Amino acid sequence: MARLEVLKTYKIYIGGKFPRTESGRYYSPKNAKGEALGNICLSSRKDVRNAVVAARKAFGGWSERAAFNRGQILYRIGEMLEGRKAQFIEELQLQGATKAKAEKEVAVAIDRLIYYAGWCDKVSQVSGGVNPVASSHFNFSVNEPMGVVGVAADQSTSLIGLVSQIAPVIAAGNSCVVIAAEELPLCSITFAEVLNSSDVPGGVVNILTGSLDEMLKPMATHMDVNAIVYTGNDAETLNSIQEFAVENLKRVRHYPQDWMDAKAQGLHYITDVMELKTTWHPIENIGGATSSY
Amino acid sequence: MIFTEAFLRSIPIFVGINYQSMAKKKGTTTFSIPDFTQSPRIDKVGVEERVSRFQKRSIKKEAKMQGLRMALNMIDLTTLEGKDTPGKVKQMCFKAAHLHDVHPGLPTVAAVCVYPSMVATAKKEVEGTGIKVASVSTAFPAGQAPLDVKITDTKFAVDAGADEIDMVISRGKFLSGEYNFVFDEIAAIKEECGKARLKVILETGELVTLDNVRRASDIAMYAGADFIKTSTGKIQPAATMQVTYTMLEAIRDFKLKTGIQVGMKPAGGISNSKLALHNLVMVNEVLGSEWLTNEWFRFGASSLANDVLMQIMKTETGVYQSSDYFSID
């Protein structure tokens, strides 16, 4: 007798767990051939709320970890992704990519994680420093993570946009709530499974599937979200994010680029989601101020 | 198997306490003291079933807003730590009267709850605000001290101006079946309270069974408690809805038997608005709206107030809130 295949239920990822959406709704995106990709959770604003609570709870522990350890964990995500390459390639193909393109996308995603893993314990040396001031102060600046970052993931790719946006955010020590690509959601949840088995503490990354339009407002107006990272070229969406962000002066970061580009990575993606803190430390300087520190 | 009387008496439940002959006068009512070994047994499965239904009510918009404001007005804002200082207590008293000045027209909390040594400070700080000062006493939280120490402790708090006294029962004695000891102790403290209202803390986390919770509630009320309270907040589990429900039933039965109204204070573990609203629904459906004022119902909590405030602001502005914008103490 023929065996009935067991299909995977794609659920969302909040606080290190895989619940169904609180709303109980789902949608069935299709690929270009008209094949259904699966029944995907249509998350609601309450899922956004729960995800932000989980992200806030995880932020303290994650940001206080040794930067070196964060680097190890990012590297581990890369390792786990490498081990599950085949599954991602299959999903990308189901969502319409050619085999060659799918293979390339997964390879770039892994390399990107390794790239940001290396940055974790180097960000503060490279981006911070001691400032020369003309008074009796030891004056220095360091970058610190912002807190909870809302990520509106690239809607045109399933994996590479997601990874390229999440990696710098968590490398900086932030936690995040991610809205996955609405029509290409498969890789986002499989990536959540990778995160779940990579020593990333629950709540550091939370991934929601569903409608960007529906979830953007509760996320961008949320007083406990400190920044929004948006990829896309829709001027109207960008406008509304900027309006929503006003109430608690969220940082809005807009990246319109193609994430497959090898140059779509760099230190500034990390420092963009950090705040520069400058400290004026009084020192005794009997000889008067000098031009250096 | 035949049980001898001596054997039966060695089991706490069969130790007979002959209170039948005693008559207790409380206010103008006279009633007889029941045999506490015969307190009703509690059906745990039934309680859980009933409680789960209180958690399924949908309370939205205006009703939710009313409920949140009511919950806020029922809070005993509490600090009971070894590291408490007059400064910390002053800060908390200010918060009690100015919960979130960004939003005018909010009620104040019902009371502040402190250790006896902080009562004088608290009393001075809340003067003129209508906020009451509650003091824990009787060697809180363990209650492991002789009666004269407990009486001195209570007298100190009352003399310093406490409006309410939160005493703990002797759980060790209770669990050994010495119900008369527990009863007498509560009665002695009640006498010492004078005008101050007495809340009796059962510390249900140490009483093990719901049967015991019911029995301890009965003992406390017949001995003169004005309020019965679940927990000290130092032991887990604290105010679960199952325990609170059992105590509410005891209060209802006591009112039916004696005509005397007793208040309820769940304390410990009620840290968010949703739980607070569930509790209010339960009080309303078990006891009735008569109990829905801070004269008869209180929440003992330290972090509940901010969560309720955040919910109120969310309802007002439509935007999810952050604890960054609410005062810590």
XYZ file of C-alpha atoms in Angstrom:
622
model
C 0.000 0.000 0.000
C 1.261 3.502 -0.819
C 2.430 5.514 2.144
C 0.722 8.791 2.949
C 3.355 11.505 3.260
C 3.368 13.432 6.546
C 3.221 17.127 5.718
C 4.927 19.712 7.859
C 2.818 22.238 9.756
C 4.440 25.646 9.489
C 3.943 27.408 12.800
C 5.256 30.717 14.074
C 8.228 31.165 16.408
C 7.794 33.114 19.673
C 9.982 32.939 22.775
C 11.765 29.765 21.625
C 8.480 27.917 21.081
C 6.453 27.109 17.981
C 2.846 28.087 18.761
C 0.051 28.485 16.237
C -1.170 32.026 15.763
C -3.316 33.273 18.624
C -5.985 34.216 16.048
C -6.388 30.659 14.716
C -6.292 31.968 11.120
C -4.204 30.681 8.234
C -3.591 31.418 4.544
C -2.423 29.292 1.632
C 0.100 31.041 -0.613
C 0.731 29.451 -4.022
C 3.770 29.347 -6.281
C 3.825 30.423 -9.947
C 2.590 27.000 -11.047
C -0.415 27.322 -8.775
C 0.773 24.692 -6.294
C -0.099 25.393 -2.688
C 2.968 25.991 -0.473
C 1.137 24.948 2.667
C -1.210 26.302 5.288
C 0.667 29.176 6.884
C -0.238 31.025 10.082
C -1.874 34.406 9.437
C -0.532 36.113 12.545
C -2.431 38.908 14.274
C -1.492 42.000 16.257
C -1.720 39.962 19.436
C 1.005 37.665 18.126
C 3.096 40.803 17.571
C 2.383 41.825 21.159
C 3.370 38.412 22.519
C 6.507 38.366 20.386
C 7.591 41.792 21.650
C 7.098 40.650 25.251
C 9.263 37.585 24.542
C 11.887 39.703 22.789
C 12.041 42.198 25.649
C 12.431 39.381 28.157
C 15.289 37.859 26.157
C 17.063 41.163 25.508
C 18.750 41.500 28.915
C 20.433 38.116 28.870
C 21.429 38.308 25.213
C 22.913 41.811 25.358
C 24.873 40.997 28.516
C 26.445 37.881 27.057
C 30.116 38.078 26.194
C 30.388 39.365 22.616
C 32.674 36.433 21.863
C 29.938 34.018 22.926
C 27.407 35.774 20.681
C 29.868 35.268 17.841
C 30.097 31.559 18.633
C 26.328 31.264 18.549
C 26.027 33.083 15.215
C 28.673 30.758 13.839
C 26.654 27.840 15.161
C 23.578 29.070 13.245
C 25.738 28.985 10.108
C 26.845 25.424 10.903
C 23.280 24.232 11.417
C 22.128 25.916 8.226
C 24.920 24.166 6.317
C 23.694 20.840 7.689
C 20.152 21.472 6.456
C 21.060 22.950 3.076
C 19.097 20.341 1.130
C 15.843 21.205 2.864
C 16.247 24.925 2.178
C 17.116 24.310 -1.469
C 14.018 22.157 -1.846
C 11.813 24.810 -0.256
C 13.294 27.567 -2.412
C 12.629 25.487 -5.515
C 9.052 24.837 -4.420
C 8.658 28.601 -4.050
C 9.784 29.126 -7.646
C 13.582 29.365 -7.721
C 15.740 27.363 -10.127
C 18.087 24.772 -8.600
C 21.201 26.862 -9.307
C 19.638 30.001 -7.855
C 18.408 28.176 -4.779
C 21.853 26.686 -4.122
C 23.454 30.081 -4.454
C 20.947 31.734 -2.108
C 21.579 29.186 0.652
C 25.367 29.485 0.216
C 25.264 33.285 0.457
C 23.040 33.038 3.550
C 25.508 30.720 5.311
C 28.478 32.917 4.401
C 26.628 35.964 5.664
C 26.052 34.385 9.061
C 29.753 33.494 9.315
C 30.625 37.057 8.292
C 28.527 38.608 11.076
C 29.680 35.966 13.572
C 33.172 37.347 13.120
C 32.037 40.917 13.766
C 30.415 40.264 17.156
C 33.487 40.793 19.321
C 35.052 43.428 17.067
C 32.234 45.941 16.710
C 33.003 47.949 19.811
C 36.747 48.307 19.132
C 36.219 49.364 15.543
C 33.186 51.618 15.972
C 33.943 53.084 19.395
C 36.948 54.923 20.702
C 38.499 57.589 22.832
C 37.702 61.160 21.858
C 40.057 64.107 22.177
C 38.450 66.864 24.277
C 39.762 70.180 25.516
C 38.953 69.729 29.192
C 39.981 67.493 32.097
C 37.955 64.541 30.978
C 38.618 61.078 29.759
C 36.035 60.954 26.989
C 35.071 57.770 25.231
C 32.271 56.431 23.046
C 30.923 52.893 22.830
C 28.110 51.414 20.796
C 25.371 49.676 22.750
C 22.457 47.587 21.457
C 19.155 49.449 21.083
C 16.840 46.816 22.541
C 13.976 45.215 20.656
C 14.205 45.678 16.896
C 11.255 45.111 14.580
C 12.291 43.584 11.277
C 10.037 43.807 8.225
C 11.828 41.211 6.146
C 12.486 41.446 2.424
C 9.261 40.427 0.669
C 11.007 39.364 -2.549
C 13.227 36.608 -1.121
C 12.461 33.769 1.255
C 15.813 33.207 2.954
C 18.603 35.614 2.098
C 16.733 38.821 3.015
C 15.604 37.325 6.304
C 19.106 36.153 7.261
C 20.806 39.350 6.106
C 18.448 41.447 8.222
C 18.434 39.278 11.348
C 22.187 38.578 11.575
C 23.464 42.144 12.135
C 20.593 42.887 14.544
C 21.454 40.007 16.872
C 25.211 40.394 16.347
C 24.774 43.865 17.879
C 23.143 42.311 20.950
C 19.541 43.232 20.156
C 16.563 40.914 20.197
C 14.082 41.082 17.335
C 10.576 40.440 16.066
C 10.565 39.507 12.389
C 7.699 39.646 9.919
C 8.529 37.086 7.215
C 7.916 37.397 3.465
C 4.161 37.012 3.024
C 4.172 35.066 -0.264
C 7.469 33.200 0.349
C 7.171 32.130 3.990
C 8.569 28.569 3.985
C 12.249 29.270 4.681
C 11.467 31.652 7.539
C 9.957 28.925 9.701
C 12.543 26.332 8.726
C 15.153 28.957 9.648
C 13.400 29.303 13.029
C 14.018 25.573 13.519
C 17.687 26.160 12.747
C 17.796 28.971 15.327
C 16.040 26.747 17.839
C 18.804 24.146 17.574
C 21.713 26.610 17.581
C 21.958 27.741 21.230
C 20.167 30.998 20.392
C 18.197 31.695 23.600
C 14.421 31.635 23.127
C 12.983 35.070 22.445
C 16.108 36.600 20.887
C 14.607 36.021 17.439
C 10.841 35.759 17.004
C 9.405 35.072 13.557
C 5.818 35.735 12.471
C 4.222 34.820 9.161
C 1.261 36.629 7.643
C 0.326 40.003 6.262
C 2.925 42.783 6.498
C 0.202 45.421 6.149
C -1.669 44.021 9.125
C 1.292 43.585 11.467
C 3.304 46.645 10.571
C 1.171 49.105 12.530
C 1.096 47.282 15.879
C 4.839 46.662 15.561
C 5.865 50.143 14.433
C 3.651 51.913 16.982
C 4.653 49.611 19.850
C 6.288 51.676 22.580
C 8.552 48.773 23.554
C 10.098 48.415 20.080
C 13.207 50.571 19.703
C 13.927 50.385 15.973
C 12.431 49.167 12.703
C 14.461 47.645 9.883
C 12.669 47.654 6.535
C 13.654 46.252 3.169
C 11.534 47.173 0.187
C 10.846 50.002 -2.206
C 7.284 50.837 -1.339
C 7.324 54.567 -0.545
C 3.900 54.423 1.060
C 4.919 51.653 3.466
C 8.122 53.478 4.358
C 6.137 56.649 4.972
C 3.714 54.951 7.292
C 6.551 53.259 9.221
C 8.125 56.659 9.766
C 4.828 58.073 10.959
C 4.133 55.151 13.300
C 7.667 55.391 14.706
C 7.286 58.982 15.864
C 5.615 58.356 19.227
C 8.689 56.860 20.925
C 11.253 58.091 18.384
C 12.119 54.679 16.981
C 15.064 54.499 14.650
C 13.883 53.577 11.158
C 16.436 51.841 8.915
C 15.611 51.392 5.270
C 17.604 49.014 3.055
C 16.368 48.932 -0.534
C 19.227 46.726 -1.786
C 19.444 43.288 -3.302
C 20.638 41.018 -0.500
C 22.146 38.500 -2.929
C 24.828 41.076 -3.695
C 28.088 40.126 -1.978
C 28.509 43.779 -0.975
C 25.194 43.843 0.913
C 26.965 43.315 4.214
C 29.165 45.419 6.443
C 29.819 46.994 9.802
C 27.262 49.750 9.294
C 24.395 47.229 9.256
C 25.387 46.415 12.846
C 26.032 49.950 14.090
C 22.754 51.072 12.494
C 20.916 49.162 15.227
C 23.175 50.395 18.039
C 23.223 53.649 19.977
C 26.486 55.490 20.513
C 27.029 56.242 24.186
C 29.609 58.858 25.071
C 30.968 59.113 28.595
C 32.718 62.132 30.090
C 34.829 60.847 32.917
C 36.436 63.603 35.039
C 40.167 63.186 35.518
C 42.753 65.126 37.435
C 44.870 67.065 35.027
C 46.993 69.577 36.940
C 48.949 70.696 33.911
C 45.811 71.945 32.187
C 43.944 70.480 29.267
C 45.891 68.913 26.484
C 44.834 68.535 22.918
C 44.784 64.738 23.074
C 42.976 62.666 25.669
C -10.310 -3.450 61.322
C -11.433 -1.822 64.513
C -10.083 1.599 65.407
C -9.589 2.410 69.039
C -10.517 5.863 70.188
C -6.899 6.582 71.116
C -5.808 5.738 67.578
C -8.436 7.955 66.027
C -7.468 10.850 68.274
C -3.858 10.580 67.127
C -4.978 11.530 63.618
C -5.329 15.322 63.492
C -8.705 15.243 61.779
C -10.353 13.357 64.616
C -8.990 15.473 67.440
C -12.249 16.806 68.781
C -12.422 20.460 69.663
C -15.438 21.220 71.684
C -16.318 24.708 70.583
C -20.031 23.983 70.489
C -20.482 25.249 74.010
C -18.598 28.452 73.292
C -20.538 31.425 72.078
C -18.819 34.253 70.303
C -20.100 37.780 70.252
C -19.113 39.840 67.253
C -20.770 43.196 66.846
C -24.352 42.636 67.767
C -24.592 39.121 66.372
C -24.268 36.089 68.551
C -23.333 32.784 67.021
C -21.862 29.508 68.117
C -18.437 28.300 67.076
C -18.598 25.192 64.909
C -16.387 22.142 65.168
C -13.632 22.984 62.691
C -12.805 19.348 62.084
C -16.157 19.260 60.324
C -15.400 22.095 57.879
C -16.672 21.154 54.416
C -14.364 19.061 52.248
C -13.380 20.619 48.942
C -13.787 18.895 45.582
C -10.512 19.875 43.890
C -11.540 18.768 40.402
C -14.796 20.676 40.721
C -12.968 23.811 41.861
C -10.582 23.627 38.926
C -13.468 23.243 36.504
C -15.351 26.188 37.978
C -12.255 28.384 38.071
C -11.401 27.677 34.444
C -14.764 29.146 33.467
C -13.989 32.479 35.124
C -10.986 32.699 32.822
C -13.045 32.504 29.662
C -15.110 35.650 30.039
C -14.512 38.208 27.329
C -14.192 41.645 28.885
C -13.605 44.422 26.377
C -13.725 48.183 25.873
C -15.722 50.129 28.503
C -16.267 47.120 30.779
C -12.554 46.373 30.675
C -11.715 49.994 31.454
C -14.077 49.977 34.451
C -12.580 46.695 35.628
C -9.036 48.012 35.307
C -9.819 51.174 37.246
C -11.527 49.104 39.906
C -8.549 46.754 40.151
C -6.211 49.719 40.501
C -8.289 51.071 43.369
C -8.140 47.697 45.165
C -4.380 47.291 45.217
C -2.389 47.186 48.446
C 0.907 48.482 47.105
C 3.433 46.410 48.963
C 7.079 46.472 49.926
C 8.138 43.786 52.405
C 11.856 43.357 52.077
C 14.757 43.208 54.463
C 16.356 46.029 52.497
C 13.408 48.446 52.890
C 14.405 51.944 53.994
C 12.329 55.022 54.881
C 13.397 56.418 51.496
C 12.021 53.410 49.641
C 8.756 53.586 51.605
C 8.392 57.332 50.911
C 8.930 56.685 47.209
C 6.280 53.948 47.226
C 3.797 56.152 49.095
C 4.257 58.859 46.470
C 3.593 56.321 43.757
C 0.478 55.128 45.618
C -1.051 58.588 45.316
C 0.409 59.498 41.898
C 0.154 56.316 39.882
C 0.665 57.857 36.454
C 0.260 61.620 36.425
C 0.510 61.665 32.617
C -3.073 60.408 32.691
C -5.156 62.588 35.018
C -8.222 61.270 36.821
C -6.857 57.860 37.779
C -7.852 56.493 41.188
C -5.247 55.915 43.887
C -4.466 52.461 45.254
C -6.334 51.335 48.391
C -3.436 51.048 50.799
C 0.292 50.694 51.196
C 1.524 47.587 52.999
C 4.776 47.748 54.967
C 6.655 46.296 57.938
C 5.804 47.715 61.417
C 9.061 49.702 61.558
C 7.969 51.638 58.443
C 4.383 52.397 59.526
C 5.147 55.820 61.031
C 6.967 56.909 57.856
C 4.188 55.628 55.602
C 1.440 57.183 57.730
C 3.037 60.606 57.428
C 3.536 60.272 53.669
C -0.024 59.279 52.771
C -1.676 61.836 55.026
C -4.608 63.508 53.321
C -4.702 61.147 50.333
C -7.280 58.705 51.723
C -4.798 55.866 51.267
C -4.684 53.475 54.192
C -1.573 52.073 55.850
C -1.477 48.331 56.374
C 1.219 46.708 58.460
C 2.206 43.083 58.565
C 2.766 41.777 62.064
C 3.009 38.704 64.327
C 6.588 37.921 63.314
C 5.780 38.045 59.599
C 6.345 36.008 57.434
C 7.086 32.835 59.461
C 5.036 33.624 62.542
C 7.430 31.518 64.599
C 7.442 33.606 67.767
C 5.728 33.411 71.143
C 2.336 35.064 71.543
C 3.600 37.947 73.690
C 6.116 38.902 70.978
C 3.331 38.805 68.393
C 1.139 40.997 70.567
C 3.954 43.513 71.090
C 4.617 43.509 67.345
C 0.946 44.257 66.647
C 0.683 46.900 69.360
C 3.749 48.670 67.952
C 2.175 48.844 64.495
C -1.216 49.993 65.801
C 0.386 52.660 67.988
C 2.396 53.894 64.999
C -0.905 54.494 63.201
C -1.569 51.395 61.120
C -5.164 51.295 59.798
C -4.932 47.611 58.993
C -2.978 44.704 60.453
C -1.944 41.732 58.305
C -1.168 38.850 60.681
C 0.077 35.365 59.845
C -1.342 32.207 61.401
C 0.849 29.534 62.992
C 0.915 27.039 60.141
C 2.941 24.480 62.083
C 0.325 24.367 64.842
C -2.471 24.263 62.291
C -0.946 21.324 60.458
C -0.478 19.521 63.807
C -4.215 19.815 64.300
C -4.028 22.365 67.102
C -6.899 24.421 65.753
C -7.780 25.847 69.150
C -4.270 27.294 69.445
C -4.592 28.981 66.053
C -8.087 30.253 66.921
C -6.996 31.716 70.260
C -3.994 33.402 68.728
C -6.090 35.151 66.081
C -8.630 36.208 68.715
C -5.846 37.633 70.906
C -4.389 39.671 68.031
C -7.868 40.894 67.065
C -8.282 42.289 70.566
C -4.963 44.107 70.233
C -5.997 45.689 66.923
C -8.580 48.056 68.382
C -10.002 50.069 65.501
C -7.545 48.666 62.965
C -9.001 46.051 60.633
C -7.460 42.612 60.893
C -6.406 40.628 57.835
C -5.467 37.036 58.561
C -2.860 35.501 56.258
C -3.338 31.742 55.885
C -0.170 31.189 53.800
C -2.013 28.684 51.651
C 1.193 27.562 49.937
C 2.080 25.811 53.190
C -1.361 24.391 53.925
C -1.002 21.729 51.214
C -4.684 20.906 50.544
C -7.815 22.882 49.694
C -9.549 21.158 52.627
C -7.011 22.806 54.902
C -7.495 26.175 53.189
C -11.224 25.958 53.848
C -10.716 24.934 57.471
C -8.169 27.688 58.126
C -10.539 30.226 56.546
C -13.338 29.122 58.857
C -11.100 29.310 61.924
C -9.877 32.809 60.976
C -13.364 34.197 60.363
C -14.905 32.770 63.536
C -11.918 34.081 65.504
C -12.640 37.608 64.329
C -10.857 38.266 61.020
C -12.124 41.268 59.050
C -10.296 39.990 55.966
C -8.788 36.669 55.031
C -5.674 36.764 52.893
C -4.034 33.985 50.910
C -0.312 34.458 51.258
C 2.684 36.356 52.504
C 4.147 36.535 49.013
C 7.261 34.754 50.279
C 6.076 31.206 49.477
C 5.082 29.693 46.132
C 2.420 28.872 45.091
C 0.639 31.970 46.369
C -2.760 33.310 45.305
C -3.881 30.730 42.756
C -7.469 31.103 41.627
C -8.312 27.688 43.102
C -7.254 28.818 46.559
C -8.985 32.187 46.262
C -12.153 30.466 45.081
C -12.129 28.126 48.090
C -11.725 31.093 50.437
C -14.502 33.047 48.696
C -16.848 30.112 49.220
C -15.920 30.087 52.909
C -16.703 33.821 53.109
C -20.066 33.289 51.414
C -21.013 30.482 53.817
C -19.880 32.516 56.818
C -22.074 35.424 55.738
C -25.062 33.095 55.317
C -24.549 31.572 58.769
C -23.687 34.651 60.814
C -24.693 37.650 58.722
C -21.172 39.035 59.038
C -19.348 40.230 55.929
C -15.669 39.372 55.684
C -13.249 40.730 53.072
C -10.866 38.849 50.794
C -7.285 39.619 49.809
C -5.441 37.403 47.348
C -1.742 38.261 47.544
C 1.294 37.115 45.643
C 1.464 36.023 42.021
C -1.231 38.331 40.632
C 1.089 40.282 38.407
C -0.995 41.138 35.357
C -4.297 42.793 34.515
C -5.794 39.716 32.952
C -5.440 37.747 36.184
C -6.806 40.675 38.166
C -9.882 40.857 35.923
C -10.414 37.094 36.257
C -10.337 37.538 40.021
C -12.894 40.345 39.905
C -15.206 38.199 37.762
C -14.849 35.415 40.323
C -15.645 37.671 43.278
C -18.690 39.034 41.502
C -20.011 35.582 40.652
C -19.285 33.884 43.965
C -20.013 36.687 46.418
C -21.805 39.391 44.460
C -21.180 43.027 43.661
C -21.385 43.987 47.347
C -17.762 42.830 47.617
C -16.560 44.822 44.613
C -15.128 47.750 46.570
C -11.782 48.152 48.242
C -13.516 47.926 51.597
C -14.094 44.205 50.960
C -11.645 43.137 48.316
C -7.937 43.833 47.880
C -5.040 42.694 45.752
C -1.725 42.320 47.528
C 0.795 43.078 44.820
C 3.823 45.101 43.900
C 4.005 44.741 40.125
C 0.290 44.560 39.284
C -0.210 48.341 39.395
C 2.156 49.025 36.486
C 0.632 46.321 34.329
C -2.867 47.711 34.927
C -1.598 51.214 34.135
C -0.052 49.960 30.895
C -3.335 48.308 29.949
C -5.260 51.490 30.682
C -2.873 53.518 28.541
C -3.082 50.899 25.776
C -6.875 51.150 25.813
C -6.704 54.970 25.778
C -4.086 55.367 23.047
C -4.518 52.166 21.039
C -0.765 51.644 21.167
C 1.073 48.861 23.008
C 3.023 50.273 25.941
C 6.531 49.876 27.328
C 7.506 49.674 30.988
C 10.204 52.270 30.175
C 7.568 54.986 30.484
C 6.146 53.995 33.891
C 7.725 54.649 37.276
C 9.326 51.611 38.901
C 8.452 52.459 42.506
